[in-house]
Short mmCIF file of C-alpha atoms in Angstrom, two decimals:
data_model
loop_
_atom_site.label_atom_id
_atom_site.label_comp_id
_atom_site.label_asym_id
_atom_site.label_seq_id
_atom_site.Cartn_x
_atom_site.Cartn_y
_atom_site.Cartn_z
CA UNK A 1 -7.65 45.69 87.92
CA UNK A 2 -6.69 42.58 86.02
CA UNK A 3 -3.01 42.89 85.43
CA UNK A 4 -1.72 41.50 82.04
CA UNK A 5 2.04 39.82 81.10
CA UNK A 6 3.47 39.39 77.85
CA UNK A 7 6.83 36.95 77.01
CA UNK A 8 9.44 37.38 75.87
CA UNK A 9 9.98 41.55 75.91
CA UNK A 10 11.54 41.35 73.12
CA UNK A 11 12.76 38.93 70.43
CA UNK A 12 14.79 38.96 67.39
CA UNK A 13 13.68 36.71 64.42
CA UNK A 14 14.44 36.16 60.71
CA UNK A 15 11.92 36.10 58.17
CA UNK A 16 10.06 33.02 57.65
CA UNK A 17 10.77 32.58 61.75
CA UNK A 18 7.81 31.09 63.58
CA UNK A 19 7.35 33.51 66.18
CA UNK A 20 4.90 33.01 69.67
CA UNK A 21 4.20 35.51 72.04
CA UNK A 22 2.44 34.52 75.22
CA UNK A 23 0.52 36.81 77.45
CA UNK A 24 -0.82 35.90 81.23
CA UNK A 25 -3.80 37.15 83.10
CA UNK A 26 -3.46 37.72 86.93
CA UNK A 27 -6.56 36.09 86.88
CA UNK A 28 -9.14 34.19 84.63
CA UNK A 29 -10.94 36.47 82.15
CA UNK A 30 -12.62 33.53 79.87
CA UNK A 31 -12.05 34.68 76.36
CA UNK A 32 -11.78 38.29 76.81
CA UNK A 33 -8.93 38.48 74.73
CA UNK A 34 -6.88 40.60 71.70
CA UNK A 35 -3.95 41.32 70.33
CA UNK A 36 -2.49 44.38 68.61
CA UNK A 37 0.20 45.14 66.37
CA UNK A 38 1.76 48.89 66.48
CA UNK A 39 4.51 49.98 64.37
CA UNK A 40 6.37 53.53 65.26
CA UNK A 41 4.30 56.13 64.83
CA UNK A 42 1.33 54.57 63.96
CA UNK A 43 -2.10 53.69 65.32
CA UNK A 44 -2.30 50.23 67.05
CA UNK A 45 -4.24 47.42 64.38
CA UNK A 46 -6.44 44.81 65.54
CA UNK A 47 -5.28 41.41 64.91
CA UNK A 48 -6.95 38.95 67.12
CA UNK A 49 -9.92 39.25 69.25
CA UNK A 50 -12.11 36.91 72.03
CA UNK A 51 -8.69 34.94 71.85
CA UNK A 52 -8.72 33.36 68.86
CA UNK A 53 -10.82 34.95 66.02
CA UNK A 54 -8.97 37.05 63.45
CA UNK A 55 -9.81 40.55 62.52
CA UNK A 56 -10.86 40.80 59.01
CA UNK A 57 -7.71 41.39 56.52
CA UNK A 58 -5.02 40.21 58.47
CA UNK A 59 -3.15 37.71 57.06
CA UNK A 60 -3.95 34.09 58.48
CA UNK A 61 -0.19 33.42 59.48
CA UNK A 62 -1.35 35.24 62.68
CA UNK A 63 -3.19 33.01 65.04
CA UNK A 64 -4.41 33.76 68.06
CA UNK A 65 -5.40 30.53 71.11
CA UNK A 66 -5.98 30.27 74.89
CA UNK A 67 -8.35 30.77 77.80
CA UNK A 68 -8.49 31.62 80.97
CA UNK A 69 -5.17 33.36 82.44
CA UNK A 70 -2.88 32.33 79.90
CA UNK A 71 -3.07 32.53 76.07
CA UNK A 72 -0.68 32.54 72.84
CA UNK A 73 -0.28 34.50 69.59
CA UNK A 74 1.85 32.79 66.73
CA UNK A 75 2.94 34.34 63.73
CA UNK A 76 3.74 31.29 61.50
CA UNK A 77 6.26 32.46 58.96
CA UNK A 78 7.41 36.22 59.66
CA UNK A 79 7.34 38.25 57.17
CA UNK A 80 9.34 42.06 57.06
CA UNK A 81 6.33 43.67 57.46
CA UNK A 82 4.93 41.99 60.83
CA UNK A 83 8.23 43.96 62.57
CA UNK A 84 6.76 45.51 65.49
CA UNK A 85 5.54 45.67 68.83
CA UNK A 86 2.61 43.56 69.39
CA UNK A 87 0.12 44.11 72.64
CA UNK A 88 -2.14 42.16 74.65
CA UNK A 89 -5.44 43.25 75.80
CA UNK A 90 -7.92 42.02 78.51
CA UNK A 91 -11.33 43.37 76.31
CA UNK A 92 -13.54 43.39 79.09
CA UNK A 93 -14.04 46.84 80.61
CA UNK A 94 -16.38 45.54 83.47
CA UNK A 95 -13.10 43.72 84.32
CA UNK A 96 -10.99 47.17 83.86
CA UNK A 97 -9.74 46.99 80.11
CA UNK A 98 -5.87 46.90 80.75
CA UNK A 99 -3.35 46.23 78.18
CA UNK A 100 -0.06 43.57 78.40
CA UNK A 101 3.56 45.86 78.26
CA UNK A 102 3.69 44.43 74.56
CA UNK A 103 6.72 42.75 72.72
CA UNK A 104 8.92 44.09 70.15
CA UNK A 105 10.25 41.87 67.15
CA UNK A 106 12.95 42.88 65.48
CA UNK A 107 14.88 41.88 62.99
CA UNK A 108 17.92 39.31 63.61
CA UNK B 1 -15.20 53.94 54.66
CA UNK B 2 -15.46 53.50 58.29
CA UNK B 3 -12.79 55.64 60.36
CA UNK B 4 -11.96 58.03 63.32
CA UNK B 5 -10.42 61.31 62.52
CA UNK B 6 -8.91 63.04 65.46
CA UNK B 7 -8.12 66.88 66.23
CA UNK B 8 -4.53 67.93 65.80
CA UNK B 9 -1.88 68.03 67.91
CA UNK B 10 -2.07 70.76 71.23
CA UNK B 11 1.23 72.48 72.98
CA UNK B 12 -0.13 73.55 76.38
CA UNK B 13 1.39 75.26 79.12
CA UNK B 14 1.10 73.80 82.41
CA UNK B 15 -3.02 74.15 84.83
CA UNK B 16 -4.40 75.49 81.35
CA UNK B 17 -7.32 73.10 79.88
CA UNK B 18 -7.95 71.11 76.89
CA UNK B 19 -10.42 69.53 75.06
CA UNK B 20 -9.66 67.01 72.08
CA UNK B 21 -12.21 65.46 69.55
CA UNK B 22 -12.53 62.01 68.04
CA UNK B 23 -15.29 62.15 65.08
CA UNK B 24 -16.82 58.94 63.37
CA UNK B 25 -17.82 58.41 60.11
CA UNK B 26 -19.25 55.70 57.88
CA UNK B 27 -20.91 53.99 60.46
CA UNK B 28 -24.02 54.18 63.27
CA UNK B 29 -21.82 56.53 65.66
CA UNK B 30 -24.47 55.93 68.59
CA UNK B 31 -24.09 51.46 67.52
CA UNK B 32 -20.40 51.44 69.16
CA UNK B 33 -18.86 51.99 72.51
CA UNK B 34 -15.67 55.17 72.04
CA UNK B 35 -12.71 54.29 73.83
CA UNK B 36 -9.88 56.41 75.23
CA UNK B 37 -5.97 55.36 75.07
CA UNK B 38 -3.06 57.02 76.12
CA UNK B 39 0.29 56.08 75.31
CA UNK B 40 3.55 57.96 76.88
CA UNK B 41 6.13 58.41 74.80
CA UNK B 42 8.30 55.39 74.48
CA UNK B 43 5.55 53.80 76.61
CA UNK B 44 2.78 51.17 76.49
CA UNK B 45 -0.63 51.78 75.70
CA UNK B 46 -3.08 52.55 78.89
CA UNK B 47 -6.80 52.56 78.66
CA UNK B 48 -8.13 55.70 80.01
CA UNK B 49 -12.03 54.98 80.19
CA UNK B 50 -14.99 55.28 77.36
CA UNK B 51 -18.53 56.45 76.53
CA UNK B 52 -21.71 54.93 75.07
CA UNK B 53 -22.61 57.42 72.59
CA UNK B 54 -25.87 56.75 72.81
CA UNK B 55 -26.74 57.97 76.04
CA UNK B 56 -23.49 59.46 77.10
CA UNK B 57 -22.49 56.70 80.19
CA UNK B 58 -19.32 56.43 80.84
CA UNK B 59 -16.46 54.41 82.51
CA UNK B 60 -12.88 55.19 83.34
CA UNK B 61 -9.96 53.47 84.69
CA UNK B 62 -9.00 54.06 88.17
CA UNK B 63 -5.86 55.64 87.37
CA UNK B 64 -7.61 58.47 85.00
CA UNK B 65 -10.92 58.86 87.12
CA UNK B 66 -11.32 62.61 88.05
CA UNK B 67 -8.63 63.61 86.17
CA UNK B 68 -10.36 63.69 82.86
CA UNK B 69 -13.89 63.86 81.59
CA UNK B 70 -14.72 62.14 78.39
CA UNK B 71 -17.90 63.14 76.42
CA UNK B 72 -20.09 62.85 73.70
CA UNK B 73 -22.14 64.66 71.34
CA UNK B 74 -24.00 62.11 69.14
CA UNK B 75 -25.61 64.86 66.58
CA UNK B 76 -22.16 65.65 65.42
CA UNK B 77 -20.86 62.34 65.73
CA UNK B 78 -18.05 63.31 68.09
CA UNK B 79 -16.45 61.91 71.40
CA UNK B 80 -13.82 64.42 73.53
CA UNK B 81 -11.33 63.76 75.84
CA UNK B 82 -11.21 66.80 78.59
CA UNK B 83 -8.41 68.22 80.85
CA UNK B 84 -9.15 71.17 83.38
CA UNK B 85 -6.08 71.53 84.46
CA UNK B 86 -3.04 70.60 82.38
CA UNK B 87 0.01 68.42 84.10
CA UNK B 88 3.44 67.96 82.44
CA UNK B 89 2.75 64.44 82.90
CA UNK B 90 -0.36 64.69 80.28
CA UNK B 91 2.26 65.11 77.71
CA UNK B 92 1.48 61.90 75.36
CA UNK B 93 0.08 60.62 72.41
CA UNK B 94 -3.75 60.19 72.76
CA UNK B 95 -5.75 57.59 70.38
CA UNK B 96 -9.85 57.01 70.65
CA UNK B 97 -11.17 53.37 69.22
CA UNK B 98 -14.06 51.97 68.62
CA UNK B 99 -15.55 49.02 70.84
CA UNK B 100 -15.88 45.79 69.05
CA UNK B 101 -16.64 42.37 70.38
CA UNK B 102 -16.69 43.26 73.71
CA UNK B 103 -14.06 45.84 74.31
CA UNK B 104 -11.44 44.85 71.51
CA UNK B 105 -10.92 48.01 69.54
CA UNK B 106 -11.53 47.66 65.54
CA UNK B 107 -11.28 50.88 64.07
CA UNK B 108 -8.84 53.62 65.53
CA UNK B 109 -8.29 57.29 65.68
CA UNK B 110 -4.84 58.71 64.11
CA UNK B 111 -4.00 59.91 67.08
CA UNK B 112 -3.62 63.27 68.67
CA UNK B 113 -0.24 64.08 70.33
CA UNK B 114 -0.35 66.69 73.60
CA UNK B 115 2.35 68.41 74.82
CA UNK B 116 2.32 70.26 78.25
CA UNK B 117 5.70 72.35 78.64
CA UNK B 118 5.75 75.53 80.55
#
């Protein structure tokens, strides 16, 4: 299976922080990409997906780029309510879905 | 409104079985692949394997093959996730999703939380 890396673990921001979160792919998986938010005790929500598009209803100060092994999801000015963990995901089950250990941002 | 309502919550005692249900509504059940997600507590989120609805083929992650059996009955709109034989270690929080754009997952179940304690 493709193994999938997220940095940093964790990171504390203020609102109206730009916030990136990169995630790696042991090994190219084109555009077979998404991201997820998941706040405690809730149900993951799509945010991203094939890298860069954005799920209908999120907010557009999530952005989503990259190809290949290594791609990027910014959050351009953080508000209180995008405190959580967020999750990478290679979206190709042919390739063995597999998701990235997420990051957690908190509140500085 | 499109959605995923899962079956409540299970306490099981340890080599007893268990099947779970994921139903669909507001949309062409058979249209979308079902997915299966685990997530530990405290833990990450692990794909577990999923089914066509359609014709009822599957795939599962090497880690979950043979240990469970995920299924489908498209008349009632349903997928299930199946244990025969109960581990401690099955104790988690179990979501199914729905396939989009590849294998990005649009709509999700609430989730159904499984606890195996002898």
């Amino acid at each position: 299976d493709i193994q999938m890396t997220q940095s940093p673990s964790s990171v504390s921001a203020s609102v109206g922080d730009r916030v990136t979160i990169t995630c790696r792919a042991s090994q190219g998986i084109s555009s077979w990409l998404a991201w997820y938010q998941q706040k405690p005790g809730k149900a993951p929500k799509l945010l991203i997906y094939a890298a860069s598009s954005l799920q209908s209803g999120v907010p557009s100060r999530f952005s989503g780029s990259g190809s290949g092994t290594d791609f990027t999801l910014t959050i351009s000015s953080l508000q209180p309510e995008d405190f959580a963990t967020y999750y990478c995901q290679q979206a190709n089950s042919f390739l063995g879905v597999t998701f990235g250990p997420g990051t957690k941002v908190d509140i500085k | 409104e499109v959605q995923l309502v899962q079956s409540g919550a299970e306490v099981k005692k340890p080599g007893e079985s268990l099947r779970i249900s994921c139903k669909g509504s507001g949309y062409s059940f058979t249209s979308y692949w079902i997915s299966w997600v685990r997530q530990m507590p405290g833990k990450g989120l692990e794909w577990m394997g999923r089914i066509d609805p359609s014709d009822s083929y599957t795939n599962y992650s090497p880690s979950f093959q043979g240990h469970v059996t995920i299924s489908a009955d498209k008349s009632i709109s349903t997928a299930y996730l199946q244990w025969s034989s109960l581990k401690a270690s099955d104790t988690a929080m179990y979501y199914c999703a729905r396939g989009y754009s590849g294998d990005a997952f649009d709509i999700w179940g609430q989730g159904t939380m499984v606890t195996v304690s002898s």
